[in-house]
Short mmCIF file of C-alpha atoms in Angstrom, two decimals:
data_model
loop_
_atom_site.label_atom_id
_atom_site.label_comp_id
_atom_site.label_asym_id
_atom_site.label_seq_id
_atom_site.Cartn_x
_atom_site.Cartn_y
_atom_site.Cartn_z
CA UNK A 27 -4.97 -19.66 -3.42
CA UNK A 28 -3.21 -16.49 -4.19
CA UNK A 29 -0.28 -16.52 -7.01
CA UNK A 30 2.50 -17.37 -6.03
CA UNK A 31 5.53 -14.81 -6.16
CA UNK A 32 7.19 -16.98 -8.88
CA UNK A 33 4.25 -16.49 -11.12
CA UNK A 34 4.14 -12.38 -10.79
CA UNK A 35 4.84 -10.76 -14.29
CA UNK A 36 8.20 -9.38 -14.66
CA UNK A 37 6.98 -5.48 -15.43
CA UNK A 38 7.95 -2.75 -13.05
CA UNK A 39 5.62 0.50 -13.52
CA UNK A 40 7.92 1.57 -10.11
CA UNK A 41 11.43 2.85 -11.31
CA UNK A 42 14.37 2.16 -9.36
CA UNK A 43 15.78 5.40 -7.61
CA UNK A 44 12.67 7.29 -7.04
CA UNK A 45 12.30 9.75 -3.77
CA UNK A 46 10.40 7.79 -1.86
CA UNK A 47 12.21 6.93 1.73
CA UNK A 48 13.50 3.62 1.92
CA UNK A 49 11.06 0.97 3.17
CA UNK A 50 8.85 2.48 1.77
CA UNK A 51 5.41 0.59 1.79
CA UNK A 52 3.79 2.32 -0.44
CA UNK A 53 6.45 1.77 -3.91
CA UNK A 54 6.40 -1.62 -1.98
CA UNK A 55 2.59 -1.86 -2.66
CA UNK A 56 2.64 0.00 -6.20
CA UNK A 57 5.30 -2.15 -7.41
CA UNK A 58 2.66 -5.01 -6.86
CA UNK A 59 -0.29 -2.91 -8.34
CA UNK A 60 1.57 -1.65 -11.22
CA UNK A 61 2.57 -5.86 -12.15
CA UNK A 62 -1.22 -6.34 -12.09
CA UNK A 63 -2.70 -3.08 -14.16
CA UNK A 64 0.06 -3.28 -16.81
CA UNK A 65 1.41 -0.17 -18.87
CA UNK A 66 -2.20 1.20 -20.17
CA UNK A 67 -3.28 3.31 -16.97
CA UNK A 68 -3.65 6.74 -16.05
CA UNK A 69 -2.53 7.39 -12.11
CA UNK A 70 -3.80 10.31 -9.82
CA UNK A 71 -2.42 11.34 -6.97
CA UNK A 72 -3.49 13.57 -4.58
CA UNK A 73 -0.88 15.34 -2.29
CA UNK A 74 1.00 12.64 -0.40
CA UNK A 75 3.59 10.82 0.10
CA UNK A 76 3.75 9.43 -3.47
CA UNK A 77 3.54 12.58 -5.09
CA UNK A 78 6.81 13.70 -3.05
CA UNK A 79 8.20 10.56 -4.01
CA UNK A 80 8.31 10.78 -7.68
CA UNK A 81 11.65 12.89 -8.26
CA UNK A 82 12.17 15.76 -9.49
CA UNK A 83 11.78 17.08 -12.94
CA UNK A 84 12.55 16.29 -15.72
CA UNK A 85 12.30 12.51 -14.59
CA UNK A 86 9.31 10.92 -13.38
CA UNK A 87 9.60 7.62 -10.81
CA UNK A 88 6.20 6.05 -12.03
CA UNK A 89 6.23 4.36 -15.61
CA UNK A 90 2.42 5.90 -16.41
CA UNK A 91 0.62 9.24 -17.40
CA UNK A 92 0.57 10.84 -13.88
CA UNK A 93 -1.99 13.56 -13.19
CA UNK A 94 -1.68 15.83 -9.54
CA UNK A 95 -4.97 17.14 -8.56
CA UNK A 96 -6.25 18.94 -5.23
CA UNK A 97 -6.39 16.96 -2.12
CA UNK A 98 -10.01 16.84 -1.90
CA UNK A 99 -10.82 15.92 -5.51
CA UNK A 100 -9.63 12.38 -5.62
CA UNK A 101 -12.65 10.77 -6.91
CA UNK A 102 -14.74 13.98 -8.62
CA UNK A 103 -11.09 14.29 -11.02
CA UNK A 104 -11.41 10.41 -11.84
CA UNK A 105 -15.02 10.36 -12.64
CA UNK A 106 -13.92 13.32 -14.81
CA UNK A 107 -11.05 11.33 -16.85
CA UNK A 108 -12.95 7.95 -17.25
CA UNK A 109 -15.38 9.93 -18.88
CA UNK A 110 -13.79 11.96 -20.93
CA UNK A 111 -11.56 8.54 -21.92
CA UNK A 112 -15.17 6.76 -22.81
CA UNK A 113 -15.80 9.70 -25.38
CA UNK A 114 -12.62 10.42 -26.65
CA UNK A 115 -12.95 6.38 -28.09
CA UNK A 116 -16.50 7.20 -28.53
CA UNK A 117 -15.52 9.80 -31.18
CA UNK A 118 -12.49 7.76 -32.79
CA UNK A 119 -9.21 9.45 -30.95
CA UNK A 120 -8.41 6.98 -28.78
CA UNK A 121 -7.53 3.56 -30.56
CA UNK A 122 -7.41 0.01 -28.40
CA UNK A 123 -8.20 -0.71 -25.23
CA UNK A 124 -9.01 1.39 -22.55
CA UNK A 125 -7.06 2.59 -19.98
CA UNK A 126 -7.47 1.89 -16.48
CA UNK A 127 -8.29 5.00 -14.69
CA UNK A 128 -7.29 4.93 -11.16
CA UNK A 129 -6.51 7.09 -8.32
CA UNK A 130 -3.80 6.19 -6.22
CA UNK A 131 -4.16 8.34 -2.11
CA UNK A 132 -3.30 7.97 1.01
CA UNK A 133 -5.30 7.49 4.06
CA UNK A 134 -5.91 11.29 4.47
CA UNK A 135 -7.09 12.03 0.83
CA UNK A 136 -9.49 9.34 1.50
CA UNK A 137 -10.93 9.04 5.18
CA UNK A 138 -10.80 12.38 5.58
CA UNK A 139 -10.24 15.60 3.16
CA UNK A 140 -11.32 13.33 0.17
CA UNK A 141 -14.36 11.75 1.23
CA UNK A 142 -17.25 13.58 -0.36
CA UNK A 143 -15.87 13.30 -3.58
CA UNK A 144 -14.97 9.54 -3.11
CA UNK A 145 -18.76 9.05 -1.97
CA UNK A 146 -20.01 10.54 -5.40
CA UNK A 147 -17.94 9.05 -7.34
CA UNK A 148 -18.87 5.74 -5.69
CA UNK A 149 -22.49 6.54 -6.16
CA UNK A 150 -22.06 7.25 -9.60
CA UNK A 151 -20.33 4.17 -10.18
CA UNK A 152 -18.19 5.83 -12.55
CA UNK A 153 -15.72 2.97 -14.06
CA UNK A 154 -12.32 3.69 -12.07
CA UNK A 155 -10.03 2.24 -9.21
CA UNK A 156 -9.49 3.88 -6.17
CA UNK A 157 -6.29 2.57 -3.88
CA UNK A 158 -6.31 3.95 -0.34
CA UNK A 159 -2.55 3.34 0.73
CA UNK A 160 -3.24 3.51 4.71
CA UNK A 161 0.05 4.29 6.53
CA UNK A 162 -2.62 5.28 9.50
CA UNK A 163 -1.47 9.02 9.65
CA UNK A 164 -0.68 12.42 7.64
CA UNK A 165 2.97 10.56 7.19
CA UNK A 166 3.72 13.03 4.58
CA UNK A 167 3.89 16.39 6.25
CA UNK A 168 4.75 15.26 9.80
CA UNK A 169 2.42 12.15 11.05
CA UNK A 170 -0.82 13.62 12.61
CA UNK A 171 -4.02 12.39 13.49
CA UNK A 172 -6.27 11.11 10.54
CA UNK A 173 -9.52 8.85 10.78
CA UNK A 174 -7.31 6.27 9.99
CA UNK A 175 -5.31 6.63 12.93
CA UNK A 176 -6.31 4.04 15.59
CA UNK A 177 -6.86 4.26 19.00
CA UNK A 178 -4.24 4.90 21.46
CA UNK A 179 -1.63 5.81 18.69
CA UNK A 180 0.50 8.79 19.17
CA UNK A 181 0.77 11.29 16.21
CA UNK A 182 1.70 15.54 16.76
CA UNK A 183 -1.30 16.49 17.24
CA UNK A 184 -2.67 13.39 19.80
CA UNK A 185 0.78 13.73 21.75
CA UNK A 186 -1.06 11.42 24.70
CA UNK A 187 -2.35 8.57 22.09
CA UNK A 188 -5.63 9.01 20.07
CA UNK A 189 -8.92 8.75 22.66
CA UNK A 190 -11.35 7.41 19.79
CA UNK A 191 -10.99 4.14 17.20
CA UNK A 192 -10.70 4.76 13.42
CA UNK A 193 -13.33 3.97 10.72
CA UNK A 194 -13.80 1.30 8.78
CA UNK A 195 -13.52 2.80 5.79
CA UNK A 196 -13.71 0.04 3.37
CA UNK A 197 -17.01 -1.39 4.57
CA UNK A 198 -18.27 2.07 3.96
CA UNK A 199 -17.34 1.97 0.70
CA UNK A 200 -18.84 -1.46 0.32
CA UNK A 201 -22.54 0.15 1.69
CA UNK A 202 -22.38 2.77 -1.14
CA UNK A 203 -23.23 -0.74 -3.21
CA UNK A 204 -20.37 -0.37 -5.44
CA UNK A 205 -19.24 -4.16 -7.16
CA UNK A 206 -15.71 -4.43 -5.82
CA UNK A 207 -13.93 -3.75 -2.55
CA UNK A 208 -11.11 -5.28 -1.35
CA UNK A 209 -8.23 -4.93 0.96
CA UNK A 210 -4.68 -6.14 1.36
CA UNK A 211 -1.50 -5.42 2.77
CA UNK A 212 2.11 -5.55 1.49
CA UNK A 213 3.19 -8.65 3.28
CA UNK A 214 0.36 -10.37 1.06
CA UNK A 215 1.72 -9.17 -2.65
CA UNK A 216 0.04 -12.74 -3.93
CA UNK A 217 -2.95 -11.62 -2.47
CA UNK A 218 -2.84 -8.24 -3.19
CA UNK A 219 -1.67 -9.01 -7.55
CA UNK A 220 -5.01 -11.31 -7.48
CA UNK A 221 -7.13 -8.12 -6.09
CA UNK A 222 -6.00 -5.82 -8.51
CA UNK A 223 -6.53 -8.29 -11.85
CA UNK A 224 -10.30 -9.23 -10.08
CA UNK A 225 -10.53 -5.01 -9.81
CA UNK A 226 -9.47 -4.40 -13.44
CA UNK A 227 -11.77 -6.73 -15.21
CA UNK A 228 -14.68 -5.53 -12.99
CA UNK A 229 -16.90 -2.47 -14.46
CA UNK A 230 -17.68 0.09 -11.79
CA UNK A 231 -16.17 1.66 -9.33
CA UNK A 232 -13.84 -0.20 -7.26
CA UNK A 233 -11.89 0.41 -4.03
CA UNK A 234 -8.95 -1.45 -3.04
CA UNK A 235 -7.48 -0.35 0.78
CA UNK A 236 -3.80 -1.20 1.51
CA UNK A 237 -2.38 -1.32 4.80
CA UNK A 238 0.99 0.30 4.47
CA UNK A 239 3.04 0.36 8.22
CA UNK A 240 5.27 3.73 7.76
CA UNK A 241 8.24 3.19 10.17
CA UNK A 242 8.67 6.79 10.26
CA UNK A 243 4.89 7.38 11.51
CA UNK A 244 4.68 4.44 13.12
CA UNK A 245 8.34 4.16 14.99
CA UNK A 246 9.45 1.17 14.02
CA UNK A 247 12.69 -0.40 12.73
CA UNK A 248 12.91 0.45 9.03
CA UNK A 249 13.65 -3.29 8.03
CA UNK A 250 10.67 -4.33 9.78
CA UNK A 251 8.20 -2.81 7.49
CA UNK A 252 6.62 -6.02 6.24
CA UNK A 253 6.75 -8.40 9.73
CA UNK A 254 4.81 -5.04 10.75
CA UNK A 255 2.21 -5.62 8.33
CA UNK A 256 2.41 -9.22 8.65
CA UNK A 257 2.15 -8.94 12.48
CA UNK A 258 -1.27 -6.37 12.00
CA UNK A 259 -3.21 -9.04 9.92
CA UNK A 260 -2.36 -12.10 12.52
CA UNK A 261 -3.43 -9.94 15.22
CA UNK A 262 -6.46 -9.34 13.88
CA UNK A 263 -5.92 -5.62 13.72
CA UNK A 264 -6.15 -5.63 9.89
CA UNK A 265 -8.59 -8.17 8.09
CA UNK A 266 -8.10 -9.06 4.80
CA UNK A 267 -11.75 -9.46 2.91
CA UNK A 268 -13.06 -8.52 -0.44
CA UNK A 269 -16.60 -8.26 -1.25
CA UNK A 270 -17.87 -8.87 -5.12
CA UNK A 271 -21.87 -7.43 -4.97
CA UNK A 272 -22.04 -6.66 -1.57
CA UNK A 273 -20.82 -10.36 -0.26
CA UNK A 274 -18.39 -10.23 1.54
CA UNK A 275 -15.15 -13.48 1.41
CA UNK A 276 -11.96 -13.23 3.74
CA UNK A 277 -8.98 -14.49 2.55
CA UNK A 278 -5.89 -16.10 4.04
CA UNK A 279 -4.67 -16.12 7.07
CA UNK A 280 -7.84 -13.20 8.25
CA UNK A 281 -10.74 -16.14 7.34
CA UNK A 282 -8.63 -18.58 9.49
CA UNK A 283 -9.30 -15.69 12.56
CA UNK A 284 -13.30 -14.98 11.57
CA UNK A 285 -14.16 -18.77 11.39
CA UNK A 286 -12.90 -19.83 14.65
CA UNK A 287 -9.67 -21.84 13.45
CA UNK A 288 -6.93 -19.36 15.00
CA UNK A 289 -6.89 -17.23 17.53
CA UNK A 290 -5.56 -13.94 17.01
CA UNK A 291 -2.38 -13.21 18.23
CA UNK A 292 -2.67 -10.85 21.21
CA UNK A 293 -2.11 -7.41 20.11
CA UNK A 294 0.27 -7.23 23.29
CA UNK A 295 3.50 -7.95 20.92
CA UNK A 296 2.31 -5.92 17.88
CA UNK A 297 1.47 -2.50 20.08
CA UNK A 298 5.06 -3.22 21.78
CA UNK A 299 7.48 -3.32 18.92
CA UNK A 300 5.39 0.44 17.71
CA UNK A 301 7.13 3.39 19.60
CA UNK A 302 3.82 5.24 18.76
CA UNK A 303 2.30 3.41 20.88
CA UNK A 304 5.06 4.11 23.89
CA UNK A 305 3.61 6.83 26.01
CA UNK A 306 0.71 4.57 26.19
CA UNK A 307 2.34 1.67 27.66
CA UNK A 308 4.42 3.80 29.99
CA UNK A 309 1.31 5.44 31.74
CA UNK A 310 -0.13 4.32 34.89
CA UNK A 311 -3.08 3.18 33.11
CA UNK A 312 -0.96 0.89 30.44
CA UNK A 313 -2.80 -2.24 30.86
CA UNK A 314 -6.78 -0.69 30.50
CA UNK A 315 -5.61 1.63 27.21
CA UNK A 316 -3.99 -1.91 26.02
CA UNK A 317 -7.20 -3.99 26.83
CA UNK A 318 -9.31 -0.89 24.92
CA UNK A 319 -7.09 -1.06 22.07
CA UNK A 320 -7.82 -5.04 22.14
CA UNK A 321 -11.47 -4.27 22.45
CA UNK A 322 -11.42 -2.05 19.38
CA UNK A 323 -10.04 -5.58 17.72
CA UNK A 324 -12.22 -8.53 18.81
CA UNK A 325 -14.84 -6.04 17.90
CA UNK A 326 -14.23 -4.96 14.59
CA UNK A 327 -13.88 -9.11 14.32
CA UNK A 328 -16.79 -9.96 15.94
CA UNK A 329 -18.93 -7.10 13.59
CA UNK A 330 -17.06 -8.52 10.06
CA UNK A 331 -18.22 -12.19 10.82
CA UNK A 332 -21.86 -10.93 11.70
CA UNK A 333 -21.69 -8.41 8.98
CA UNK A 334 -20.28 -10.97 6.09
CA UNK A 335 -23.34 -13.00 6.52
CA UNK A 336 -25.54 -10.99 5.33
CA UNK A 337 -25.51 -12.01 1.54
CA UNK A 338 -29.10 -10.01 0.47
CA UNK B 30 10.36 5.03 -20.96
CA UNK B 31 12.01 7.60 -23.23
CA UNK B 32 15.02 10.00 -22.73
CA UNK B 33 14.99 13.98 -22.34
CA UNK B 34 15.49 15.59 -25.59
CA UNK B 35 18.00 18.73 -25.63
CA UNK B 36 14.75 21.33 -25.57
CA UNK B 37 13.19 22.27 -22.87
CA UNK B 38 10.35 20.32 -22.12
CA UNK B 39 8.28 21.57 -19.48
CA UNK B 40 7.03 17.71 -18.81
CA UNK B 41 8.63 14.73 -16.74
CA UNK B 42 9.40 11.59 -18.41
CA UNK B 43 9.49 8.17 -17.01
CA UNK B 44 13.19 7.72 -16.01
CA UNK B 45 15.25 6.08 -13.44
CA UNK B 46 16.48 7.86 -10.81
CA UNK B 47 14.40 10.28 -10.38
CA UNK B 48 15.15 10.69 -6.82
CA UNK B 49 19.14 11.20 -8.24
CA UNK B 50 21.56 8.02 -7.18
CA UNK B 51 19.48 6.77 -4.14
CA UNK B 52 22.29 4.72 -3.40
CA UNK B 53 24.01 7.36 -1.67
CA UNK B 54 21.65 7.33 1.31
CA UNK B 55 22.11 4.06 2.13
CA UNK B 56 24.37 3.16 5.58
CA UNK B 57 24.59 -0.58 5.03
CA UNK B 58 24.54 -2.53 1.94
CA UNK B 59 22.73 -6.05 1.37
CA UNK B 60 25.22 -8.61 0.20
CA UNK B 61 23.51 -11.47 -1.22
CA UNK B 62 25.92 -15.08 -0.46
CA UNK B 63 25.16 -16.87 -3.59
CA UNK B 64 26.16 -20.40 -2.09
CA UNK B 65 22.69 -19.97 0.80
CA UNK B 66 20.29 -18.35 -1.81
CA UNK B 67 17.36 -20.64 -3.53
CA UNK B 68 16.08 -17.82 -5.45
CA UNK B 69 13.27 -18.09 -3.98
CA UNK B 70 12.54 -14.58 -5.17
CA UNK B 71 10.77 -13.08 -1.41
CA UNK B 72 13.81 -10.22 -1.73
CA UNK B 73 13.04 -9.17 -5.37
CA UNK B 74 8.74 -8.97 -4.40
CA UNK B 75 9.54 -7.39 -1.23
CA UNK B 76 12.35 -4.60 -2.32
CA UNK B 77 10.29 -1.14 -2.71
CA UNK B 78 12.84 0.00 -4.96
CA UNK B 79 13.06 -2.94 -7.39
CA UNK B 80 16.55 -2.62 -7.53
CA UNK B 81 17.03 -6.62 -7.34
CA UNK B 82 17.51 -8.65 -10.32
CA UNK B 83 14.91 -11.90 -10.71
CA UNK B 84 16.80 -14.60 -12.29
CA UNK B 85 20.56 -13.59 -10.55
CA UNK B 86 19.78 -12.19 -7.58
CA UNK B 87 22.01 -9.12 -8.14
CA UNK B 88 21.39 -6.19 -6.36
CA UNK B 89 21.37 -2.64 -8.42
CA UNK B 90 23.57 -1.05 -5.55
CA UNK B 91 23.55 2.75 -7.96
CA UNK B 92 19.59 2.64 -6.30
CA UNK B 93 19.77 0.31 -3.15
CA UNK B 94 18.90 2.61 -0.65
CA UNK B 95 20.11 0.06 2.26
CA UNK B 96 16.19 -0.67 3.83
CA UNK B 97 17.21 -3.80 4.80
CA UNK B 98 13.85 -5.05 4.07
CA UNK B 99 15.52 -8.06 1.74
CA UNK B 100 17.36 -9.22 4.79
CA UNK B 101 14.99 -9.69 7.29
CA UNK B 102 12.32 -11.44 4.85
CA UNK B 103 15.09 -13.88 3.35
CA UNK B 104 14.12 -16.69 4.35
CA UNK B 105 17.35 -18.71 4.16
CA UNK B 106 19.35 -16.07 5.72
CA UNK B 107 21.75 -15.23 2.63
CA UNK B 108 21.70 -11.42 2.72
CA UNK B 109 23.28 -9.68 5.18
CA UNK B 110 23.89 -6.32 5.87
CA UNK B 111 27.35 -4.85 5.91
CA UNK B 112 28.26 -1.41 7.07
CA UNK B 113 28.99 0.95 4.13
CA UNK B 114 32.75 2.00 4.43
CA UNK B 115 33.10 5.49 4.72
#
């Protein structure tokens, strides 16, 4: 059972009045993050929509040391800090507990521009947490494509919907045999606290994905942001797992889907209310892009319940 | 969280507002009816601003940027959104 919302702690690492839009899904996920890692963390951010969203100086929206580094150095510039943390209390500077080092990027910085460093650092197993905050597109400079970006999803630079299904980007993280990966989504913030606390008591590199529905990239009514992301996970589009060691457990309401129990809804409803997904459904072809787009699902369900029993 | 000294520092601090008085932007403004509510506390874990008080259910309206998030996940239907006056 996840905690319940009544049991969160009362800390808030997000400060009210930052520059984020509002809606936002991602100071709606950090919020929840920052409850579970506590005050003693050091935060990186690659260029995104978080760094644009903490203010302007001399005020700062995040309550922690916050470090901006190069878009493609997300994991190389963590490795770098945990380290140099480990000697600094090696040699006596650094009194108490250590801090949690983690890197906080969107979907870009991590499917894309920040992969190779990401894949190092994961085969180093250098003590940090990465968060991937998936809004499913470059939100922060204009929505394009990304590898995050699924199929049939309009963004500038697919203006007739994306011909090719995105990666799963969190299983590959789990086949670099790192000890925690997890993911969650905002609707879930129960789910997502109990993540973050498994995460932070874990040595080792740890990845955490977060499903973040941008109503700007994704054309959607701004209140809507979290029946969005509740609508994704009962539609099977986004599947809620973690694995501790390479085995892999889904949680609520995504284990429900993979052991037979529930159907998915049909992604009919969930496409519908996206106007990203628009041009699609207005083409002459609307109902075989909508049955590829459901393939892409009851695959990527099919492969997960294959794939999580494999326990060696 | 600590305040800006009168130097120049060329470092941010941890402050609110950094975004300046968010509550400008907003179009329509929550209004939480006290007599519905259960404080069940689904606005205050879903607001991405944490603008909303836990215990009282008061909404920090300096910040509120108007997402309307709070209304649509309340459960007993005691926010609303009213039109900002102009």
């Amino acid at each position: 059972m996840a905690t319940s919302i009544k049991k969160l702690p009362d800390t808030e690492q997000v400060l009210s009045g930052n520059g984020a839009c509002g809606g936002c899904p991602a100071t709606m996920a950090l919020r929840i993050v920052g409850k579970a890692l506590g005050s003693n963390a050091i935060m990186l951010l690659t260029p995104s929509c978080s760094v644009a969203s903490m203010g302007m100086t001399p005020k700062l929206g995040y309550n922690w040391p916050c470090i901006n580094i190069t878009f493609a150095s997300a994991g190389s510039s963590a490795s770098g800090i945990t380290h140099a943390v480990e000697i600094m209390k090696e040699k006596g500077r650094l009194q108490g507990e250590l801090p949690t080092v983690f890197s906080w990027v969107g979907d870009g910085g991590t499917y894309d521009i920040g992969f190779q460093a990401l894949s190092a650092a994961a085969e180093r197993n250098d003590n940090m947490i990465h968060f991937c905050y998936n809004n499913e597109a470059y939100s922060n400079t204009g929505v394009q494509r990304s590898g995050a970006t699924p199929r049939g999803s309009f963004t500038t630079t697919t203006p007739t919907g994306k011909r090719q299904p995105k990666k799963n980007m969190a299983l590959l993280m789990m086949e670099h045999n790192i000890p925690y990966v997890a993911t969650a989504t905002v609707a879930y913030p129960g789910d997502l606290y109990d993540k973050v606390v498994k995460a932070k008591n874990i040595p080792g590199m740890k990845y955490i994905e977060i499903l973040a529905p941008c109503y700007l990239g994704w054309q959607f009514d701004m209140p809507e942001t979290v029946q969005m992301s509740r609508m994704a996970v009962r539609s099977g589009a986004w599947l809620l797992w973690e694995a501790e060691n390479g085995k892999i457990s889904f949680n609520n309401p995504s284990s429900h889907i993979i052991s037979g129990k529930k159907d998915p809804a049909p992604v009919d409803e969930y496409v519908m209310k996206q106007g990203r997904f628009n041009r699609l459904l207005k083409g002459p072809d609307a109902t075989q892009r909508i049955a590829e787009i459901q393939g892409d699902i009851d695959r990527e369900i099919a492969f997960m319940r294959e794939r999580a029993k494999i326990t060696i | 969280m600590q305040s800006v000294t009168k130097t120049y520092r060329p470092i941010s601090w941890p402050m609110k507002g950094s975004g300046g008085d968010t509550g400008s932007w907003r179009t329509h403004r929550p209004v939480v009816d006290h007599q519905i509510c259960n404080k069940c506390q689904f606005c205050w874990v879903y607001c991405p601003e944490a603008v909303i008080d836990r215990k009282e259910i008061i909404i920090d309206y300096t910040y509120c940027k108007g997402c309307g998030v709070c209304a649509v996940e309340c459960p007993t239907g005691a926010i609303t959104m009213v039109k900002e006056d102009e």
